[in-house]
Amino acid sequence: MTTIRRFCCNDLLRFSSVNLDHLTETFNMSFYMTYLARWPDYFHVAEGPGKRIMGYIMGKVEGQGESWHGHVTAVTVAPEYRRQQLAKKLMNLLEDISDKM
């Protein structure tokens, strides 16, 4: 069973297995903390059995007035959890949040 929830500070110490994949761009801790502090509604994690992190999405809002929009900064799923439409679910969540905000 997969649970999608907001990313929290403790997840920064638990998501390295997802970031070790060569297709995933990684950032420094202060970058992740900035997103977590400024756009917490746009930072989510998919968690599987045993609280294993399966993937995450992080985004932000940018622009003003008519050009205001949500922006996907990173979306990644650990190799062993791919081909299950998890990234699609994370993207749909970010799109829904952007529409509501």
PDB file of C-alpha atoms in Angstrom:
ATOM      1  CA  MET A   1       0.000   0.000   0.000  1.00  0.00           C
ATOM      2  CA  THR A   2       1.318   3.430  -0.943  1.00  0.00           C
ATOM      3  CA  THR A   3       0.737   6.570   1.070  1.00  0.00           C
ATOM      4  CA  ILE A   4       1.337   9.992  -0.429  1.00  0.00           C
ATOM      5  CA  ARG A   5       1.902  12.663   2.184  1.00  0.00           C
ATOM      6  CA  ARG A   6       3.638  15.973   2.683  1.00  0.00           C
ATOM      7  CA  PHE A   7       7.407  15.820   2.920  1.00  0.00           C
ATOM      8  CA  CYS A   8       8.851  16.484   6.384  1.00  0.00           C
ATOM      9  CA  CYS A   9      12.336  17.261   7.690  1.00  0.00           C
ATOM     10  CA  ASN A  10      12.950  13.672   8.808  1.00  0.00           C
ATOM     11  CA  ASP A  11      12.465  12.510   5.223  1.00  0.00           C
ATOM     12  CA  LEU A  12      15.691  14.301   4.272  1.00  0.00           C
ATOM     13  CA  LEU A  13      17.543  11.622   6.210  1.00  0.00           C
ATOM     14  CA  ARG A  14      15.583   8.769   4.643  1.00  0.00           C
ATOM     15  CA  PHE A  15      15.330   9.461   0.918  1.00  0.00           C
ATOM     16  CA  SER A  16      18.916   8.869  -0.183  1.00  0.00           C
ATOM     17  CA  SER A  17      18.045   5.496  -1.721  1.00  0.00           C
ATOM     18  CA  VAL A  18      15.783   7.289  -4.199  1.00  0.00           C
ATOM     19  CA  ASN A  19      18.452   9.874  -4.998  1.00  0.00           C
ATOM     20  CA  LEU A  20      21.197   7.306  -5.657  1.00  0.00           C
ATOM     21  CA  ASP A  21      19.675   6.505  -9.041  1.00  0.00           C
ATOM     22  CA  HIS A  22      21.773   7.942 -11.897  1.00  0.00           C
ATOM     23  CA  LEU A  23      18.655   9.418 -13.562  1.00  0.00           C
ATOM     24  CA  THR A  24      17.819  11.537 -10.504  1.00  0.00           C
ATOM     25  CA  GLU A  25      19.299  14.983 -10.072  1.00  0.00           C
ATOM     26  CA  THR A  26      20.283  15.634  -6.498  1.00  0.00           C
ATOM     27  CA  PHE A  27      20.636  18.907  -4.643  1.00  0.00           C
ATOM     28  CA  ASN A  28      22.267  20.007  -1.398  1.00  0.00           C
ATOM     29  CA  MET A  29      20.350  19.917   1.881  1.00  0.00           C
ATOM     30  CA  SER A  30      19.821  23.679   2.003  1.00  0.00           C
ATOM     31  CA  PHE A  31      18.077  23.506  -1.392  1.00  0.00           C
ATOM     32  CA  TYR A  32      15.617  20.889  -0.114  1.00  0.00           C
ATOM     33  CA  MET A  33      15.102  22.825   3.128  1.00  0.00           C
ATOM     34  CA  THR A  34      14.344  26.022   1.186  1.00  0.00           C
ATOM     35  CA  TYR A  35      11.617  24.253  -0.774  1.00  0.00           C
ATOM     36  CA  LEU A  36      10.267  22.662   2.380  1.00  0.00           C
ATOM     37  CA  ALA A  37      10.122  26.036   4.137  1.00  0.00           C
ATOM     38  CA  ARG A  38       8.822  28.167   1.243  1.00  0.00           C
ATOM     39  CA  TRP A  39       6.515  25.764  -0.605  1.00  0.00           C
ATOM     40  CA  PRO A  40       5.551  22.961   1.796  1.00  0.00           C
ATOM     41  CA  ASP A  41       2.289  22.306  -0.063  1.00  0.00           C
ATOM     42  CA  TYR A  42       4.298  21.454  -3.183  1.00  0.00           C
ATOM     43  CA  PHE A  43       6.656  18.912  -1.634  1.00  0.00           C
ATOM     44  CA  HIS A  44       5.299  15.360  -1.231  1.00  0.00           C
ATOM     45  CA  VAL A  45       6.657  11.890  -0.695  1.00  0.00           C
ATOM     46  CA  ALA A  46       5.295   8.465  -1.614  1.00  0.00           C
ATOM     47  CA  GLU A  47       5.838   6.008   1.187  1.00  0.00           C
ATOM     48  CA  GLY A  48       5.462   2.256   0.959  1.00  0.00           C
ATOM     49  CA  PRO A  49       5.343  -0.651   3.380  1.00  0.00           C
ATOM     50  CA  GLY A  50       7.820  -0.380   6.211  1.00  0.00           C
ATOM     51  CA  LYS A  51       7.860   3.412   5.725  1.00  0.00           C
ATOM     52  CA  ARG A  52      10.201   2.999   2.766  1.00  0.00           C
ATOM     53  CA  ILE A  53      10.335   6.090   0.559  1.00  0.00           C
ATOM     54  CA  MET A  54       9.310   5.142  -2.957  1.00  0.00           C
ATOM     55  CA  GLY A  55       9.572   8.559  -4.591  1.00  0.00           C
ATOM     56  CA  TYR A  56       8.929  12.254  -4.177  1.00  0.00           C
ATOM     57  CA  ILE A  57       7.932  15.417  -5.982  1.00  0.00           C
ATOM     58  CA  MET A  58       8.956  18.955  -5.210  1.00  0.00           C
ATOM     59  CA  GLY A  59       7.721  22.100  -6.819  1.00  0.00           C
ATOM     60  CA  LYS A  60       7.059  25.762  -6.305  1.00  0.00           C
ATOM     61  CA  VAL A  61       4.885  28.604  -7.503  1.00  0.00           C
ATOM     62  CA  GLU A  62       6.212  31.397  -9.630  1.00  0.00           C
ATOM     63  CA  GLY A  63       4.982  34.302 -11.707  1.00  0.00           C
ATOM     64  CA  GLN A  64       2.437  36.981 -10.974  1.00  0.00           C
ATOM     65  CA  GLY A  65      -1.136  37.651 -11.996  1.00  0.00           C
ATOM     66  CA  GLU A  66      -2.032  35.867 -15.229  1.00  0.00           C
ATOM     67  CA  SER A  67       1.408  34.255 -15.482  1.00  0.00           C
ATOM     68  CA  TRP A  68       1.186  32.636 -12.006  1.00  0.00           C
ATOM     69  CA  HIS A  69       1.758  28.888 -12.236  1.00  0.00           C
ATOM     70  CA  GLY A  70       3.085  25.837 -10.458  1.00  0.00           C
ATOM     71  CA  HIS A  71       6.535  24.577 -11.408  1.00  0.00           C
ATOM     72  CA  VAL A  72       7.855  21.024 -11.022  1.00  0.00           C
ATOM     73  CA  THR A  73      11.425  21.130  -9.771  1.00  0.00           C
ATOM     74  CA  ALA A  74      11.937  17.394  -9.332  1.00  0.00           C
ATOM     75  CA  VAL A  75       9.943  14.207  -9.518  1.00  0.00           C
ATOM     76  CA  THR A  76      11.580  10.832  -9.044  1.00  0.00           C
ATOM     77  CA  VAL A  77      10.677   7.268  -8.194  1.00  0.00           C
ATOM     78  CA  ALA A  78      13.111   4.616  -6.953  1.00  0.00           C
ATOM     79  CA  PRO A  79      13.906   2.064  -9.694  1.00  0.00           C
ATOM     80  CA  GLU A  80      12.209  -0.815  -7.874  1.00  0.00           C
ATOM     81  CA  TYR A  81       8.908   1.114  -7.748  1.00  0.00           C
ATOM     82  CA  ARG A  82       8.769   2.318 -11.342  1.00  0.00           C
ATOM     83  CA  ARG A  83       6.144   1.237 -13.880  1.00  0.00           C
ATOM     84  CA  GLN A  84       3.373   1.574 -11.288  1.00  0.00           C
ATOM     85  CA  GLN A  85       2.215   5.063 -12.323  1.00  0.00           C
ATOM     86  CA  LEU A  86       3.544   6.538  -9.094  1.00  0.00           C
ATOM     87  CA  ALA A  87       5.132   9.540 -10.845  1.00  0.00           C
ATOM     88  CA  LYS A  88       1.821  10.150 -12.609  1.00  0.00           C
ATOM     89  CA  LYS A  89      -0.002  10.202  -9.271  1.00  0.00           C
ATOM     90  CA  LEU A  90       2.551  12.633  -7.841  1.00  0.00           C
ATOM     91  CA  MET A  91       2.239  14.886 -10.903  1.00  0.00           C
ATOM     92  CA  ASN A  92      -1.561  14.838 -10.698  1.00  0.00           C
ATOM     93  CA  LEU A  93      -1.349  15.792  -7.036  1.00  0.00           C
ATOM     94  CA  LEU A  94       0.920  18.756  -7.776  1.00  0.00           C
ATOM     95  CA  GLU A  95      -1.379  19.871 -10.591  1.00  0.00           C
ATOM     96  CA  ASP A  96      -4.420  19.678  -8.320  1.00  0.00           C
ATOM     97  CA  ILE A  97      -2.650  21.660  -5.607  1.00  0.00           C
ATOM     98  CA  SER A  98      -1.596  24.305  -8.145  1.00  0.00           C
ATOM     99  CA  ASP A  99      -5.176  24.646  -9.373  1.00  0.00           C
ATOM    100  CA  LYS A 100      -6.525  25.048  -5.838  1.00  0.00           C
ATOM    101  CA  MET A 101      -3.953  27.575  -4.698  1.00  0.00           C
TER     102      MET A 101
END
